Short mmCIF file of C-alpha atoms in Angstrom, two decimals:
data_model
loop_
_atom_site.label_atom_id
_atom_site.label_comp_id
_atom_site.label_asym_id
_atom_site.label_seq_id
_atom_site.Cartn_x
_atom_site.Cartn_y
_atom_site.Cartn_z
CA MET L 214 0.05 -0.08 0.16
CA ASP L 215 1.31 3.35 -1.20
CA SER L 216 -1.13 5.31 1.14
CA VAL L 217 0.75 6.83 4.17
CA ILE L 218 -2.58 6.97 6.04
CA GLU L 219 -3.22 3.28 5.44
CA VAL L 220 0.19 2.33 6.81
CA GLN L 221 -0.21 4.34 10.05
CA ARG L 222 -3.73 2.89 10.55
CA GLN L 223 -2.16 -0.56 9.83
CA THR L 224 0.88 0.19 12.13
CA HIS L 225 -1.83 1.21 14.80
CA GLU L 226 -3.47 -1.89 14.57
CA GLU L 227 -0.09 -4.09 14.54
CA ILE L 228 0.85 -2.17 17.92
CA GLU L 229 -2.70 -2.81 19.29
CA HIS L 230 -2.46 -6.67 18.34
CA LEU L 231 1.05 -7.12 19.89
CA GLU L 232 -0.13 -5.33 23.15
CA ARG L 233 -2.86 -8.07 23.56
CA ALA L 234 -0.36 -10.62 22.98
CA LEU L 235 2.05 -9.15 25.46
CA TYR L 236 -0.75 -9.02 28.02
CA THR L 237 -1.83 -12.54 27.27
CA THR L 238 1.80 -13.99 27.37
CA LEU L 239 2.42 -12.15 30.98
CA SER L 240 -0.88 -13.24 32.51
CA LYS L 241 -0.28 -17.02 32.01
CA PRO L 242 0.77 -18.80 35.31
CA GLN L 243 4.25 -20.56 35.11
CA PRO L 244 5.16 -22.39 38.18
CA ALA L 245 8.41 -23.72 36.78
CA HIS L 246 11.56 -21.59 36.00
CA GLN L 247 11.92 -23.12 32.59
CA PHE L 248 8.45 -22.25 31.59
CA ARG L 249 8.64 -18.82 33.30
CA LEU L 250 12.14 -18.18 31.24
CA GLN L 251 10.47 -18.83 28.13
CA ASN L 252 7.49 -16.60 28.84
CA GLU L 253 10.01 -13.90 29.54
CA HIS L 254 12.07 -14.54 26.29
CA LYS L 255 8.92 -14.33 24.34
CA ALA L 256 7.52 -11.37 26.04
CA SER L 257 10.84 -9.60 25.46
CA GLN L 258 10.48 -10.41 21.56
CA LEU L 259 7.11 -8.85 21.64
CA LEU L 260 8.72 -5.72 23.28
CA ASP L 261 11.05 -5.69 20.79
CA ARG L 262 8.41 -5.46 18.11
CA ILE L 263 6.48 -3.11 19.71
CA HIS L 264 9.24 -0.77 19.85
CA SER L 265 10.20 -1.42 15.99
CA ARG L 266 6.42 -0.45 15.06
CA VAL L 267 6.48 2.66 17.26
CA VAL L 268 9.72 3.98 15.88
CA THR L 269 8.37 3.35 12.59
CA LEU L 270 4.97 5.08 13.23
CA SER L 271 6.65 8.40 14.73
CA ASN L 272 8.96 8.72 11.49
CA LEU L 273 5.65 8.68 9.72
CA TYR L 274 3.98 11.27 11.97
CA GLU L 275 7.13 13.59 11.50
CA ASP L 276 6.94 13.57 7.67
CA GLN L 277 4.34 16.13 7.53
CA GLU L 278 5.20 16.82 3.86
CA THR L 279 3.84 13.46 2.95
CA ARG L 280 1.19 13.23 4.91
CA LYS L 281 -0.16 16.41 4.02
CA ALA L 282 0.27 15.56 0.20
CA GLU L 283 -1.88 12.43 1.10
CA ILE L 284 -4.75 14.15 2.65
CA GLU L 285 -4.78 16.60 -0.28
CA ALA L 286 -5.14 13.58 -2.71
CA LEU L 287 -7.90 12.15 -0.69
CA SER L 288 -9.86 15.36 -0.52
CA ALA L 289 -12.78 16.36 -3.02
CA PRO L 290 -11.66 17.39 -6.36
CA ALA L 291 -12.64 20.73 -8.28
CA ARG L 292 -14.89 18.73 -10.39
CA GLN L 293 -17.29 16.36 -9.01
CA ASP L 294 -17.44 14.18 -12.02
CA ASP L 295 -13.59 13.69 -11.98
CA LEU L 296 -13.00 10.11 -11.15
CA SER L 297 -9.47 9.88 -12.38
CA ALA L 298 -7.78 9.58 -9.01
CA PHE L 299 -10.42 6.81 -8.02
CA TYR L 300 -9.74 4.74 -10.98
CA ALA L 301 -5.70 5.32 -10.62
CA ARG L 302 -6.14 3.65 -6.91
CA LEU L 303 -8.21 0.91 -8.26
CA GLY L 304 -5.72 0.14 -10.91
CA LYS L 305 -3.07 -0.12 -8.36
CA ILE L 306 -5.14 -2.43 -6.15
CA GLN L 307 -6.17 -4.85 -8.82
CA GLU L 308 -2.52 -4.82 -10.00
CA HIS L 309 -1.32 -5.85 -6.33
CA HIS L 310 -3.93 -8.59 -6.05
CA THR L 311 -3.12 -9.81 -9.60
CA LYS L 312 0.53 -10.15 -8.93
CA TYR L 313 -0.05 -11.58 -5.39
CA PRO L 314 -2.96 -13.51 -5.86
CA ASP L 315 -2.34 -15.95 -2.99
CA ALA L 316 -1.77 -13.18 -0.47
CA THR L 317 -3.74 -14.20 2.68
CA VAL L 318 -5.96 -11.79 4.45
CA GLY L 319 -5.19 -10.91 8.10
CA GLY L 320 -1.53 -12.37 7.71
CA PHE L 321 -0.16 -10.54 10.50
CA GLU L 322 -2.96 -12.14 12.99
CA LEU L 323 -2.15 -15.50 11.81
CA GLU L 324 1.61 -15.12 12.30
CA LEU L 325 1.03 -13.70 15.86
CA ALA L 326 -1.14 -16.46 16.74
CA THR L 327 1.57 -19.03 15.67
CA PHE L 328 3.97 -17.15 17.77
CA LEU L 329 2.03 -17.38 20.70
CA ASP L 330 1.02 -21.20 20.40
CA GLU L 331 4.11 -22.53 19.00
CA GLY L 332 5.10 -24.29 22.21
CA GLU L 333 1.61 -25.99 22.49
CA GLU L 334 2.14 -27.39 18.70
CA LEU L 335 5.35 -28.89 19.13
CA GLU L 336 4.05 -31.27 22.01
CA ASP L 337 2.61 -33.84 19.39
CA GLU L 338 5.58 -33.69 17.18
CA GLU L 339 7.44 -37.11 16.96
CA PHE L 340 11.01 -35.80 16.85
CA GLU L 341 12.37 -33.71 19.61
CA GLN L 342 12.79 -29.85 18.94
CA ASP L 343 15.67 -28.00 20.22
CA ASP L 344 14.51 -25.34 22.85
CA PRO L 345 16.13 -22.14 21.58
CA VAL L 346 16.15 -20.79 25.12
CA ALA L 347 18.31 -23.69 26.48
CA LEU L 348 20.83 -23.03 24.06
CA LEU L 349 21.61 -19.55 25.30
CA PHE L 350 23.08 -21.30 28.75
CA SER L 351 25.76 -23.85 29.40
CA GLY L 352 25.10 -27.15 31.40
CA GLU L 353 26.66 -25.40 34.44
CA GLU L 354 24.15 -22.45 34.27
CA GLY L 355 21.23 -25.02 34.87
CA TYR L 356 18.75 -22.96 32.18
CA GLY L 357 19.72 -19.43 33.85
CA LYS L 358 19.22 -20.21 37.68
CA TYR L 359 23.05 -20.49 38.43
CA LEU L 360 26.22 -18.62 37.24
CA ASP L 361 29.19 -20.43 35.70
CA LEU L 362 32.23 -18.37 37.16
CA TYR L 363 34.85 -21.25 37.13
CA THR L 364 36.83 -19.37 34.23
CA ASN L 365 36.81 -16.19 36.10
CA HIS L 366 37.62 -17.83 39.08
CA THR L 367 40.89 -19.26 37.58
CA THR L 368 41.72 -16.00 36.13
CA TYR L 369 41.37 -14.55 39.48
CA ASN L 370 43.69 -17.03 41.35
CA ASN L 371 46.16 -16.39 38.49
CA LEU L 372 46.42 -12.45 39.27
CA LYS L 373 49.80 -11.00 40.13
CA HIS L 374 50.09 -9.89 43.85
CA ILE L 375 47.00 -11.71 45.07
CA GLY L 376 48.26 -13.31 48.02
CA LYS L 377 46.25 -16.17 48.98
CA ARG L 378 44.18 -18.14 46.64
CA LEU L 379 40.72 -18.66 47.07
CA ALA L 380 38.47 -21.82 46.77
CA TYR L 381 35.47 -21.45 44.51
CA LEU L 382 32.94 -21.18 47.30
CA GLN L 383 35.27 -18.62 48.90
CA TYR L 384 35.28 -16.81 45.59
CA LEU L 385 31.65 -16.77 45.63
CA ASP L 386 31.58 -15.45 49.07
CA VAL L 387 33.96 -12.60 48.02
CA LEU L 388 31.35 -11.79 45.22
CA LEU L 389 28.45 -12.02 47.45
CA ALA L 390 30.32 -9.24 49.76
CA ALA L 391 29.61 -6.75 46.86
CA GLN L 392 26.30 -6.15 48.52
CA SER L 393 27.58 -3.84 51.09
CA GLU L 394 30.82 -2.67 49.54
CA SER L 395 32.68 -2.40 46.26
CA VAL L 396 33.79 -5.63 44.80
CA HIS L 397 37.26 -7.03 45.46
CA THR L 398 38.06 -4.72 48.03
CA GLU L 399 40.24 -7.71 49.81
CA LEU L 400 42.74 -7.50 46.95
CA PRO L 401 45.98 -5.46 47.66
CA LYS L 402 46.23 -2.22 46.15
CA GLU L 403 49.43 -3.23 43.94
CA CYS L 404 47.04 -6.01 42.58
CA ARG L 405 44.00 -3.73 41.48
CA LEU L 406 46.39 -1.32 40.00
CA HIS L 407 48.19 -4.14 37.61
CA ARG L 408 46.98 -4.69 34.01
CA ASP L 409 46.21 -8.32 34.51
CA TYR L 410 43.20 -7.10 36.99
CA GLU L 411 41.87 -4.80 34.23
CA LEU L 412 41.77 -7.93 31.99
CA TYR L 413 40.19 -9.75 34.79
CA ILE L 414 37.28 -7.42 35.58
CA ARG L 415 36.45 -6.67 31.97
CA ALA L 416 36.05 -10.50 31.53
CA LEU L 417 33.93 -10.45 34.50
CA HIS L 418 31.68 -7.44 33.77
CA ALA L 419 31.04 -8.95 30.12
CA TYR L 420 29.96 -12.14 31.47
CA LEU L 421 27.67 -10.62 34.09
CA VAL L 422 25.99 -8.43 31.53
CA SER L 423 25.60 -11.36 29.19
CA PHE L 424 23.85 -13.45 31.90
CA THR L 425 21.50 -10.79 32.92
CA LYS L 426 20.27 -10.29 29.63
CA ARG L 427 19.83 -14.05 29.24
CA SER L 428 18.43 -14.86 32.74
CA GLN L 429 16.32 -11.57 32.85
CA PRO L 430 15.22 -10.56 29.49
CA LEU L 431 12.92 -8.25 30.75
CA VAL L 432 15.12 -6.08 32.76
CA ASP L 433 17.06 -2.98 30.68
CA VAL L 434 20.51 -3.66 31.80
CA GLU L 435 21.77 -1.05 29.37
CA THR L 436 19.96 1.53 30.94
CA GLN L 437 21.19 0.72 34.34
CA GLN L 438 24.58 0.47 33.23
CA ARG L 439 24.61 3.98 31.79
CA GLU L 440 22.70 5.41 35.09
CA ALA L 441 25.95 3.67 37.00
CA GLU L 442 28.34 5.05 34.85
CA GLU L 443 27.35 8.43 35.06
CA GLN L 444 27.26 8.28 38.85
CA PHE L 445 30.90 6.96 38.47
CA ASP L 446 31.83 9.95 36.27
CA LYS L 447 30.25 12.68 39.00
CA SER L 448 32.24 10.77 42.04
CA TRP L 449 35.47 10.39 39.76
CA GLU L 450 35.57 13.96 38.54
CA ALA L 451 35.20 15.05 42.28
CA ALA L 452 38.09 13.19 43.88
CA VAL L 453 39.76 9.93 42.98
CA PRO L 454 39.46 7.47 45.33
CA GLU L 455 42.13 6.62 47.64
CA GLU L 456 42.47 2.96 46.59
CA TRP L 457 43.00 3.90 42.76
CA HIS L 458 45.68 6.30 43.39
CA ASP L 459 49.06 5.18 42.31
CA SER L 460 51.45 6.39 44.73
CA ARG L 461 54.30 5.32 42.84
CA GLN L 462 53.64 8.02 40.05
CA ALA L 463 53.95 10.62 42.94
CA THR L 464 57.74 9.66 44.03
CA ALA L 465 59.22 11.36 40.69
CA PRO L 466 62.01 13.73 41.84
CA THR L 467 61.17 17.43 41.92
CA THR L 468 64.33 18.94 43.24
CA GLU L 469 67.48 19.94 42.01
CA ASN L 470 69.96 18.37 45.00
CA GLY L 471 69.52 14.85 43.23
CA GLU L 472 67.36 13.14 46.04
CA GLY L 473 65.35 11.18 43.47
CA GLY L 474 67.74 11.56 40.59
CA ILE L 475 68.57 14.19 38.15
CA TRP L 476 67.72 14.40 34.36
CA CYS L 477 69.93 15.56 31.83
CA ALA L 478 68.30 16.83 28.85
CA ALA L 479 71.17 16.52 26.50
CA CYS L 480 72.12 12.92 27.12
CA GLN L 481 68.45 11.81 27.95
CA LYS L 482 69.68 10.06 30.94
CA ILE L 483 68.66 10.05 34.68
CA TYR L 484 71.55 10.16 37.41
CA SER L 485 70.95 8.96 40.95
CA LYS L 486 73.71 11.29 42.62
CA GLN L 487 74.65 14.80 42.15
CA THR L 488 78.27 14.11 42.08
CA VAL L 489 78.06 11.63 39.02
CA TYR L 490 75.85 14.05 37.43
CA ASP L 491 78.60 16.88 37.96
CA ALA L 492 81.24 14.47 36.81
CA HIS L 493 79.57 13.42 33.39
CA LEU L 494 79.29 17.18 32.50
CA THR L 495 83.03 17.17 31.25
CA SER L 496 82.68 14.00 29.28
CA LYS L 497 83.06 13.89 25.54
CA LYS L 498 79.65 12.39 25.06
CA HIS L 499 77.66 15.05 27.18
CA THR L 500 79.55 17.69 25.45
CA LYS L 501 78.66 16.51 21.84
CA ALA L 502 75.09 15.95 22.82
CA ALA L 503 74.81 19.65 24.41
CA GLN L 504 76.28 21.04 21.03
CA LYS L 505 73.72 18.96 19.01
CA GLN L 506 70.92 20.13 21.45
CA ALA L 507 72.02 23.79 21.11
CA THR L 508 71.54 23.87 17.37
CA SER L 509 68.10 22.01 17.71
CA ASP L 510 64.90 23.31 19.26
CA ALA L 511 63.71 22.84 22.87
CA PRO L 512 65.10 20.07 24.45
CA PRO L 513 62.86 17.14 24.84
CA THR L 514 61.39 16.46 28.35
CA ASN L 515 61.87 13.22 30.26
CA PRO L 516 59.76 10.66 29.04
CA ASN L 517 59.68 8.51 32.36
CA GLY L 518 58.14 11.17 34.30
CA PRO L 519 60.94 13.33 36.16
CA PRO L 520 60.86 16.81 35.86
CA SER L 521 64.17 18.27 34.42
CA SER L 522 66.79 20.24 36.65
CA ASN L 523 65.71 23.55 36.10
CA GLY L 524 62.26 22.86 37.43
CA ALA L 525 60.36 23.37 34.22
CA GLY L 526 58.30 19.92 34.94
CA ILE L 527 57.01 21.15 38.20
CA THR L 528 53.41 22.79 38.41
CA LEU L 529 52.31 25.15 40.74
CA ASN L 530 51.02 22.96 43.22
CA GLY L 531 54.34 20.69 43.27
CA GLU L 532 52.71 18.08 41.31
CA SER L 533 54.16 16.45 38.29
CA ALA L 534 52.94 17.71 34.84
CA LYS L 535 52.07 14.21 33.87
CA SER L 536 49.71 14.00 37.01
CA SER L 537 46.64 14.55 34.84
CA PRO L 538 47.09 11.38 32.28
CA ASP L 539 47.73 9.39 35.49
CA LYS L 540 44.29 10.06 36.73
CA SER L 541 42.70 8.59 33.84
CA LYS L 542 45.24 5.53 33.89
CA HIS L 543 43.48 3.51 36.46
CA ARG L 544 39.93 4.82 35.44
CA THR L 545 38.79 1.86 33.18
CA ALA L 546 39.45 -0.61 35.75
CA ALA L 547 37.84 1.44 38.56
CA LEU L 548 34.71 2.17 36.32
CA LEU L 549 34.28 -1.67 35.56
CA THR L 550 34.67 -2.51 39.20
CA HIS L 551 32.12 -0.19 39.93
CA LEU L 552 29.66 -1.69 37.40
CA CYS L 553 30.33 -5.21 38.37
CA SER L 554 29.20 -4.33 41.93
CA GLN L 555 25.96 -3.14 40.51
CA LEU L 556 25.28 -6.20 38.50
CA LEU L 557 26.33 -8.41 41.55
CA ARG L 558 23.99 -6.61 43.57
CA ALA L 559 21.13 -7.27 41.13
CA LEU L 560 22.32 -11.12 40.95
CA ALA L 561 22.47 -11.54 44.44
CA PRO L 562 19.76 -14.48 44.51
CA ALA L 563 21.44 -16.17 41.56
CA LEU L 564 24.69 -16.06 43.42
CA ASN L 565 22.95 -17.67 46.45
CA GLU L 566 21.50 -20.10 44.42
CA THR L 567 24.77 -21.08 42.62
CA LYS L 568 26.69 -21.35 46.11
CA SER L 569 23.85 -23.98 47.50
CA ASN L 570 24.01 -26.02 44.36
CA VAL L 571 27.96 -25.92 44.38
CA GLU L 572 27.75 -27.33 48.37
CA ARG L 573 24.94 -29.72 47.43
CA ARG L 574 26.97 -31.36 44.70
CA PHE L 575 30.06 -31.65 46.45
CA SER L 576 28.15 -33.97 48.84
CA LEU L 577 26.81 -36.19 45.71
CA THR L 578 28.75 -39.39 44.68
CA ALA L 579 29.71 -39.89 40.94
CA ARG L 580 26.75 -42.13 40.58
CA GLU L 581 24.25 -39.62 42.09
CA ARG L 582 25.72 -36.89 39.62
CA GLU L 583 25.17 -38.86 36.71
CA GLN L 584 21.56 -39.64 37.78
CA GLU L 585 20.90 -36.22 38.27
CA LEU L 586 22.14 -34.95 34.91
CA LEU L 587 20.10 -37.95 33.27
CA GLU L 588 16.88 -36.62 34.90
CA GLN L 589 17.89 -32.91 33.83
CA ALA L 590 18.18 -34.07 30.21
CA LYS L 591 14.61 -35.67 30.11
CA LYS L 592 12.04 -33.54 28.58
CA PRO L 593 9.45 -32.30 31.11
CA PRO L 594 5.89 -33.82 30.66
CA PRO L 595 3.27 -31.92 28.83
CA ALA L 596 0.84 -30.25 30.94
CA ALA L 597 -2.55 -32.47 30.98
CA LYS L 598 -5.08 -31.51 28.77
CA ALA L 599 -8.74 -31.04 29.54
CA PRO L 600 -11.36 -33.42 28.16
CA ALA L 601 -13.25 -32.40 25.26
CA PRO L 602 -16.96 -32.24 25.83
CA GLY L 603 -19.13 -35.26 24.93
CA GLU L 604 -16.21 -37.32 26.03
CA ASN L 605 -16.36 -39.72 29.09
CA GLY L 606 -14.17 -37.20 31.42
CA GLU L 607 -15.85 -37.54 34.51
CA GLU L 608 -16.20 -41.40 34.17
CA GLU L 609 -12.26 -41.61 33.75
CA GLU L 610 -11.63 -39.21 36.67
CA GLU L 611 -13.68 -41.35 39.15
CA GLU L 612 -11.71 -44.60 37.78
CA GLU L 613 -8.51 -42.76 38.26
CA ARG L 614 -9.55 -41.55 41.83
CA ILE L 615 -7.92 -44.38 44.49
CA TYR L 616 -9.44 -45.02 47.59
CA ASN L 617 -6.33 -45.03 50.29
CA PRO L 618 -7.70 -44.12 53.75
CA LEU L 619 -4.89 -45.33 55.47
CA LYS L 620 -2.16 -43.62 53.15
CA LEU L 621 -0.49 -46.66 52.17
CA PRO L 622 2.63 -46.41 49.62
CA LEU L 623 1.86 -47.06 45.96
CA GLY L 624 3.13 -50.18 44.31
CA TRP L 625 4.66 -50.66 40.89
CA ASP L 626 1.11 -50.40 39.26
CA GLY L 627 0.19 -47.18 40.77
CA LYS L 628 -2.23 -48.78 43.32
CA PRO L 629 -1.52 -48.97 47.32
CA ILE L 630 0.34 -52.06 48.27
CA PRO L 631 -1.51 -54.68 50.58
CA TYR L 632 -1.92 -54.08 54.10
CA TRP L 633 -0.07 -57.13 55.24
CA LEU L 634 2.74 -56.25 52.88
CA TYR L 635 2.74 -52.90 54.66
CA LYS L 636 2.99 -54.54 57.93
CA LEU L 637 5.42 -57.31 56.95
CA HIS L 638 8.07 -54.73 55.80
CA GLY L 639 7.48 -52.44 58.89
CA LEU L 640 6.97 -49.57 56.86
CA GLY L 641 4.62 -48.14 59.46
CA VAL L 642 7.79 -47.82 61.98
CA GLU L 643 9.57 -44.37 61.83
CA TYR L 644 13.21 -44.09 62.29
CA ARG L 645 14.67 -40.91 63.10
CA CYS L 646 18.28 -40.02 62.49
CA GLU L 647 19.97 -36.86 64.21
CA ILE L 648 22.86 -37.09 61.91
CA CYS L 649 20.67 -36.56 58.78
CA SER L 650 19.08 -33.25 60.71
CA ASP L 651 16.33 -35.23 62.21
CA HIS L 652 14.97 -36.83 58.95
CA VAL L 653 12.49 -39.69 59.45
CA TYR L 654 12.79 -42.96 57.33
CA MET L 655 9.77 -45.05 57.03
CA GLY L 656 10.82 -48.96 57.36
CA ARG L 657 13.77 -50.84 58.53
CA LYS L 658 14.85 -51.45 55.06
CA ASN L 659 15.00 -47.64 53.99
CA PHE L 660 16.70 -46.93 57.57
CA ASP L 661 19.50 -49.57 56.76
CA ARG L 662 20.05 -48.26 53.26
CA HIS L 663 20.56 -44.45 54.37
CA PHE L 664 23.70 -45.24 55.92
CA GLN L 665 25.39 -45.23 52.70
CA GLU L 666 23.37 -42.40 51.10
CA SER L 667 24.51 -38.74 50.34
CA ARG L 668 22.61 -37.24 53.36
CA HIS L 669 24.15 -39.20 55.88
CA ALA L 670 27.60 -39.18 54.22
CA PHE L 671 27.23 -35.45 54.40
CA GLY L 672 26.28 -35.31 58.16
CA MET L 673 29.18 -37.42 59.17
CA ARG L 674 31.73 -35.25 57.02
CA ALA L 675 30.26 -32.23 59.05
CA LEU L 676 30.98 -33.92 62.22
CA GLY L 677 34.47 -34.73 61.11
CA LEU L 678 34.10 -38.53 61.09
CA PRO L 679 34.42 -41.17 58.55
CA ASN L 680 31.30 -42.67 57.48
CA THR L 681 32.67 -46.62 58.17
CA LYS L 682 30.94 -49.60 59.44
CA HIS L 683 31.75 -48.84 62.96
CA PHE L 684 29.37 -45.90 62.98
CA HIS L 685 26.65 -48.37 61.39
CA GLU L 686 23.33 -48.05 63.38
CA ILE L 687 24.52 -44.61 65.01
CA THR L 688 22.08 -41.88 64.59
CA ARG L 689 22.67 -39.52 67.53
CA ILE L 690 25.37 -37.01 67.39
CA GLU L 691 26.52 -37.42 70.93
CA ASP L 692 26.83 -41.20 70.54
CA ALA L 693 28.81 -40.96 67.16
CA LEU L 694 31.54 -38.46 68.76
CA ALA L 695 31.67 -40.80 71.78
CA LEU L 696 32.28 -43.86 69.87
CA ALA L 697 34.94 -42.07 67.76
CA GLU L 698 36.61 -40.96 71.00
CA LYS L 699 36.33 -44.84 72.37
CA LEU L 700 37.95 -46.16 69.17
CA LYS L 701 41.05 -43.51 69.71
CA ARG L 702 41.37 -44.61 73.07
CA GLU L 703 41.40 -48.44 72.33
CA GLY L 704 44.21 -47.95 69.42
CA ARG L 705 41.88 -48.54 66.73
CA HIS L 706 43.35 -46.38 64.31
CA GLU L 707 42.48 -48.29 61.28
CA ILE L 708 39.31 -45.93 60.80
CA PHE L 709 41.63 -42.82 60.63
CA GLU L 710 44.57 -44.38 58.99
CA GLN L 711 43.79 -45.96 55.68
CA GLU L 712 47.03 -47.43 54.87
CA THR L 713 46.65 -50.22 57.49
CA MET L 714 43.49 -51.24 55.66
CA GLU L 715 45.45 -52.17 52.47
CA GLU L 716 46.59 -55.61 52.11
CA LEU L 717 49.82 -56.82 50.04
CA GLU L 718 50.43 -60.20 48.34
CA ASP L 719 53.91 -61.65 48.05
CA GLU L 720 55.34 -63.99 45.36
CA GLU L 721 54.16 -67.23 47.47
CA GLY L 722 50.67 -66.02 47.91
CA ASN L 723 51.10 -64.90 51.48
CA VAL L 724 48.77 -62.07 52.52
CA TYR L 725 50.04 -58.85 54.87
CA ASN L 726 48.77 -55.73 55.66
CA ARG L 727 50.93 -52.74 54.21
CA LYS L 728 53.10 -52.04 57.26
CA THR L 729 54.00 -55.75 57.87
CA TYR L 730 54.98 -56.13 53.97
CA GLU L 731 57.03 -53.35 54.12
CA ASP L 732 58.85 -54.20 57.31
CA LEU L 733 59.58 -57.75 55.86
CA LYS L 734 60.75 -56.37 52.40
CA LYS L 735 62.78 -53.94 54.09
CA GLN L 736 64.59 -56.86 56.09
CA GLY L 737 64.99 -59.02 53.05
CA LEU L 738 62.66 -61.65 54.28
CA ILE L 739 60.47 -61.20 50.87
#
């Protein structure tokens, strides 16, 4: 359509449809994190389309000349029987439909409806479709629930002048400390002023911005970063913070007595003592350099920072003339540190979830981790659809309702197990374990099995005790500590010294423990 007014009307209509679609998308209840994040990304795409339509519409309204010409063309002609403009427009419309005979009326509504219902249509497909939102995150990020900071942690530990290296959990605690102060205040000043720190904080800032955009698509990160940068510029122009002031730049020599070194403009060299400087004035090298300097322009200044001996490099306040560039030397690192602190405050819940997830994974065995990965890889079951009218929906619901007044556990067929089997296995008996944070286990079999599970092993590790057979059937913390002390007094160190539990065999087939085997081998008896 060539009509500007028709394009404006159509753009208004599209904006209205997109706003309704946005309301429909945001009003859907999404209890699961995965579906909620997909919904937010879909809403973000709708907002981008609305923004592009609004910009186009604003440009059309600003073009007053084209709009005025269109209105004049639509107005009544001088002669009432002049229909030339009408037939000209009718010819364009017929030409358009002749050129595009298969054009669908209301194509935008169909496209928008397909965009909103694309997730529901893919449920009946036989092949598995890749989730575009899942491809945005790595496996460690867990669909946007956790942060993957292992690379930044490695770079942090490789910084120069860092001092003590931190474990991953301690590194997360350092980032969580940004809630009350600037990030990485624990680093020494010489480390923060180094070039490696600037590269590290730049990479950390880039990752935090990327993760925020992917995990919180409805948050305007760029606007927040611009506001934080403006706030930083005001504070930086007012006064450079003490932690970003390089004291090494202020120790340049500023006097003529040679306390910090004397600069010779002719030789382009610094002399540490006045006597050495005076002695070199009579040398041939200095004489030639002085003659060459006399025929040339003004002598060059010291490139390393100290002023010349005549005091030309000293400003009124006693500072070096090079102090103004030094003010902006560490500005980039300070700005990125300030921006990272703002991002970490916004990502505090995700950081806490990351720390909890790391602590939980440390307590899992290799088999439990593999099982967890398999469960995460499974596609979540689709939501149950309501039965269509006319079907026996109520009868099927009555059949699926199970009568279970005794709250018996369900068997393999989804029905309660017999009561005699329930009593036979003792599933009605409660076993409480204080080491497992007072967790209750139903039945003797589940109670015996839990001593080798991760929950009990984590509780024993928290008490500083090994989870060996000696502590089987021990459920109270007081009893476990008492038993450990008793084993120490009796001299049974095998639970604490694993090397005595190792058995070795000689060439004749005799079996010894490791200590006895090494003693006999030293004596030459084996």
